[in-house]
GROMACS .gro file of C-alpha atoms in nm:
model
  153
    1UNK     CA    1  24.116  -5.233   9.003
    2UNK     CA    2  23.737  -5.247   9.140
    3UNK     CA    3  23.782  -5.647   9.151
    4UNK     CA    4  24.064  -5.601   9.340
    5UNK     CA    5  23.902  -5.343   9.624
    6UNK     CA    6  23.580  -5.557   9.650
    7UNK     CA    7  23.802  -5.855   9.715
    8UNK     CA    8  23.953  -5.683   9.991
    9UNK     CA    9  23.675  -5.475  10.142
   10UNK     CA   10  23.535  -5.798  10.268
   11UNK     CA   11  23.805  -5.857  10.468
   12UNK     CA   12  23.873  -5.714  10.805
   13UNK     CA   13  24.146  -5.432  10.878
   14UNK     CA   14  24.434  -5.538  11.049
   15UNK     CA   15  24.355  -5.344  11.343
   16UNK     CA   16  24.010  -5.497  11.378
   17UNK     CA   17  24.187  -5.816  11.367
   18UNK     CA   18  24.419  -5.692  11.659
   19UNK     CA   19  24.119  -5.552  11.848
   20UNK     CA   20  23.959  -5.854  11.843
   21UNK     CA   21  24.269  -6.055  11.924
   22UNK     CA   22  24.321  -5.843  12.249
   23UNK     CA   23  23.969  -5.908  12.325
   24UNK     CA   24  24.057  -6.310  12.315
   25UNK     CA   25  24.357  -6.243  12.524
   26UNK     CA   26  24.172  -6.059  12.811
   27UNK     CA   27  23.886  -6.326  12.763
   28UNK     CA   28  24.154  -6.586  12.845
   29UNK     CA   29  24.210  -6.401  13.137
   30UNK     CA   30  23.887  -6.396  13.268
   31UNK     CA   31  23.905  -6.771  13.209
   32UNK     CA   32  24.195  -6.816  13.413
   33UNK     CA   33  24.061  -6.623  13.705
   34UNK     CA   34  23.701  -6.800  13.665
   35UNK     CA   35  23.903  -7.150  13.679
   36UNK     CA   36  24.150  -6.985  14.004
   37UNK     CA   37  23.819  -6.921  14.199
   38UNK     CA   38  23.640  -7.230  14.089
   39UNK     CA   39  23.912  -7.413  14.242
   40UNK     CA   40  23.952  -7.241  14.531
   41UNK     CA   41  23.573  -7.286  14.615
   42UNK     CA   42  23.601  -7.696  14.575
   43UNK     CA   43  23.912  -7.666  14.819
   44UNK     CA   44  23.724  -7.431  15.042
   45UNK     CA   45  23.425  -7.646  15.073
   46UNK     CA   46  23.622  -7.979  15.108
   47UNK     CA   47  23.777  -7.770  15.421
   48UNK     CA   48  23.422  -7.702  15.562
   49UNK     CA   49  23.359  -8.071  15.471
   50UNK     CA   50  23.629  -8.179  15.709
   51UNK     CA   51  23.589  -7.921  15.984
   52UNK     CA   52  23.233  -8.033  15.997
   53UNK     CA   53  23.313  -8.439  15.979
   54UNK     CA   54  23.548  -8.393  16.262
   55UNK     CA   55  23.419  -8.100  16.483
   56UNK     CA   56  23.165  -8.368  16.610
   57UNK     CA   57  22.791  -8.280  16.633
   58UNK     CA   58  22.686  -8.551  16.393
   59UNK     CA   59  22.599  -8.935  16.429
   60UNK     CA   60  22.894  -9.072  16.196
   61UNK     CA   61  23.113  -9.351  16.377
   62UNK     CA   62  23.487  -9.324  16.384
   63UNK     CA   63  23.497  -9.543  16.083
   64UNK     CA   64  23.325  -9.322  15.879
   65UNK     CA   65  23.532  -8.999  15.990
   66UNK     CA   66  23.860  -9.176  15.871
   67UNK     CA   67  23.698  -9.275  15.579
   68UNK     CA   68  23.527  -8.923  15.480
   69UNK     CA   69  23.849  -8.725  15.599
   70UNK     CA   70  24.075  -8.937  15.370
   71UNK     CA   71  23.817  -8.904  15.068
   72UNK     CA   72  23.832  -8.538  15.124
   73UNK     CA   73  24.245  -8.503  15.159
   74UNK     CA   74  24.272  -8.732  14.834
   75UNK     CA   75  24.025  -8.481  14.667
   76UNK     CA   76  24.218  -8.176  14.794
   77UNK     CA   77  24.541  -8.334  14.607
   78UNK     CA   78  24.374  -8.430  14.300
   79UNK     CA   79  24.206  -8.059  14.249
   80UNK     CA   80  24.536  -7.892  14.360
   81UNK     CA   81  24.732  -8.096  14.092
   82UNK     CA   82  24.468  -8.049  13.814
   83UNK     CA   83  24.446  -7.656  13.959
   84UNK     CA   84  24.850  -7.644  13.904
   85UNK     CA   85  24.851  -7.798  13.573
   86UNK     CA   86  24.547  -7.549  13.449
   87UNK     CA   87  24.746  -7.255  13.584
   88UNK     CA   88  25.030  -7.352  13.352
   89UNK     CA   89  24.800  -7.450  13.035
   90UNK     CA   90  24.650  -7.091  13.083
   91UNK     CA   91  25.005  -6.940  13.104
   92UNK     CA   92  25.149  -7.088  12.811
   93UNK     CA   93  24.852  -6.991  12.609
   94UNK     CA   94  24.866  -6.639  12.748
   95UNK     CA   95  25.219  -6.629  12.641
   96UNK     CA   96  25.100  -6.749  12.288
   97UNK     CA   97  24.863  -6.490  12.273
   98UNK     CA   98  25.083  -6.191  12.365
   99UNK     CA   99  25.361  -6.293  12.087
  100UNK     CA  100  25.098  -6.314  11.830
  101UNK     CA  101  24.976  -5.975  11.942
  102UNK     CA  102  25.340  -5.848  11.926
  103UNK     CA  103  25.365  -5.996  11.599
  104UNK     CA  104  25.038  -5.796  11.468
  105UNK     CA  105  25.185  -5.460  11.606
  106UNK     CA  106  25.491  -5.502  11.394
  107UNK     CA  107  25.285  -5.533  11.106
  108UNK     CA  108  25.062  -5.228  11.211
  109UNK     CA  109  25.391  -5.034  11.328
  110UNK     CA  110  25.262  -5.002  11.652
  111UNK     CA  111  25.457  -5.166  11.952
  112UNK     CA  112  25.275  -5.141  12.265
  113UNK     CA  113  25.299  -5.487  12.401
  114UNK     CA  114  25.654  -5.517  12.275
  115UNK     CA  115  25.753  -5.195  12.490
  116UNK     CA  116  25.594  -5.331  12.781
  117UNK     CA  117  25.772  -5.672  12.756
  118UNK     CA  118  26.070  -5.528  12.726
  119UNK     CA  119  26.008  -5.280  13.016
  120UNK     CA  120  25.876  -5.565  13.239
  121UNK     CA  121  26.223  -5.774  13.152
  122UNK     CA  122  26.451  -5.474  13.210
  123UNK     CA  123  26.243  -5.386  13.553
  124UNK     CA  124  26.275  -5.529  13.933
  125UNK     CA  125  26.332  -5.891  13.969
  126UNK     CA  126  25.933  -5.908  14.025
  127UNK     CA  127  25.813  -6.271  14.010
  128UNK     CA  128  25.525  -6.308  13.745
  129UNK     CA  129  25.184  -6.356  13.848
  130UNK     CA  130  25.220  -6.709  13.777
  131UNK     CA  131  25.455  -6.763  13.982
  132UNK     CA  132  25.275  -6.635  14.273
  133UNK     CA  133  24.952  -6.789  14.156
  134UNK     CA  134  25.081  -7.137  14.176
  135UNK     CA  135  25.171  -7.128  14.530
  136UNK     CA  136  24.816  -7.187  14.658
  137UNK     CA  137  24.746  -7.504  14.458
  138UNK     CA  138  25.106  -7.603  14.566
  139UNK     CA  139  25.070  -7.570  14.941
  140UNK     CA  140  24.684  -7.727  14.877
  141UNK     CA  141  24.878  -8.014  14.708
  142UNK     CA  142  25.158  -8.082  14.977
  143UNK     CA  143  24.852  -8.038  15.255
  144UNK     CA  144  24.657  -8.312  15.107
  145UNK     CA  145  24.952  -8.532  15.014
  146UNK     CA  146  25.074  -8.524  15.379
  147UNK     CA  147  24.763  -8.582  15.499
  148UNK     CA  148  24.688  -8.852  15.326
  149UNK     CA  149  25.029  -9.023  15.408
  150UNK     CA  150  24.958  -8.953  15.777
  151UNK     CA  151  24.596  -9.162  15.773
  152UNK     CA  152  24.773  -9.461  15.610
  153UNK     CA  153  25.100  -9.442  15.814
   0.00000   0.00000   0.00000
């Protein structure tokens, strides 16, 4: 009997596992916010670059302005596409993590995540955070893509 107890005493309890798992959910959300801020910063910096290049007060030729502007819009388009895909990937990871947390709750007899999920589904027709979150990269992508087409038209 002592050997059986010894074998289980080194293992973390299900509550400890659950709490660590909840921490990993929060870390995933924090990484998602950081990635969003980084992408917005890159697109903002490219917008500032475009404004500087097209605002005058510099020694650039018209040809250089067109080349730099096209590069800026191409970069905006590429970054926006990667940002969009990154949001979807983070959303998938979050969904899986919440499903695992619900399974852990079932084992423990607690049901906070599952109750929350049911209430959100039964509540208002509120768009998910991801649906709102993907608007900015989608708009940025379209803006960059349309401007690339206009440059080469």
